[in-house]
Amino acid sequence: MSRSVVLLGGGIGITPLMSMLRVAAEAPDGPNVTLLYSAKTHNDLAFRRDIDEIAQQTERVEVHYTIPGGDPTPSRI
């Protein structure tokens, strides 16, 4: 596995990326992961709670949400 991974998803296209995100986050020596995820509205961000939980539990995961025509909403807390 690479040291760094960038995952790009849009809308429901996040579904296959969720497995990759979970595996990378759970691996003891897993890579740093940057997830860039775009949807039409904030309500259309599928798996948002799961993604935010993974990002909060794993320092190696950074998440950026974007809404076309709107401001990016970073997930990092």
mmCIF file of C-alpha atoms in Angstrom, residues 35 48 51-53 55-56 61-65 72-77:
data_model
loop_
_atom_site.group_PDB
_atom_site.id
_atom_site.type_symbol
_atom_site.label_atom_id
_atom_site.label_comp_id
_atom_site.label_asym_id
_atom_site.label_seq_id
_atom_site.Cartn_x
_atom_site.Cartn_y
_atom_site.Cartn_z
ATOM 1 C CA LEU A 35 -10.826 12.187 0.551
ATOM 2 C CA ARG A 48 -21.296 11.723 5.901
ATOM 3 C CA ILE A 51 -16.846 9.537 6.988
ATOM 4 C CA ASP A 52 -16.691 12.162 9.735
ATOM 5 C CA GLU A 53 -16.335 9.457 12.391
ATOM 6 C CA ALA A 55 -11.742 11.228 10.103
ATOM 7 C CA GLN A 56 -12.131 12.012 13.813
ATOM 8 C CA VAL A 61 -7.498 10.701 7.235
ATOM 9 C CA GLU A 62 -8.340 14.167 5.949
ATOM 10 C CA VAL A 63 -11.730 14.863 4.370
ATOM 11 C CA HIS A 64 -12.875 17.766 2.209
ATOM 12 C CA TYR A 65 -16.485 18.145 1.097
ATOM 13 C CA PRO A 72 -16.041 23.895 0.514
ATOM 14 C CA THR A 73 -16.854 22.441 3.918
ATOM 15 C CA PRO A 74 -13.805 20.895 5.645
ATOM 16 C CA SER A 75 -14.523 17.969 7.925
ATOM 17 C CA ARG A 76 -11.487 18.301 10.194
ATOM 18 C CA ILE A 77 -12.482 19.045 13.781
#
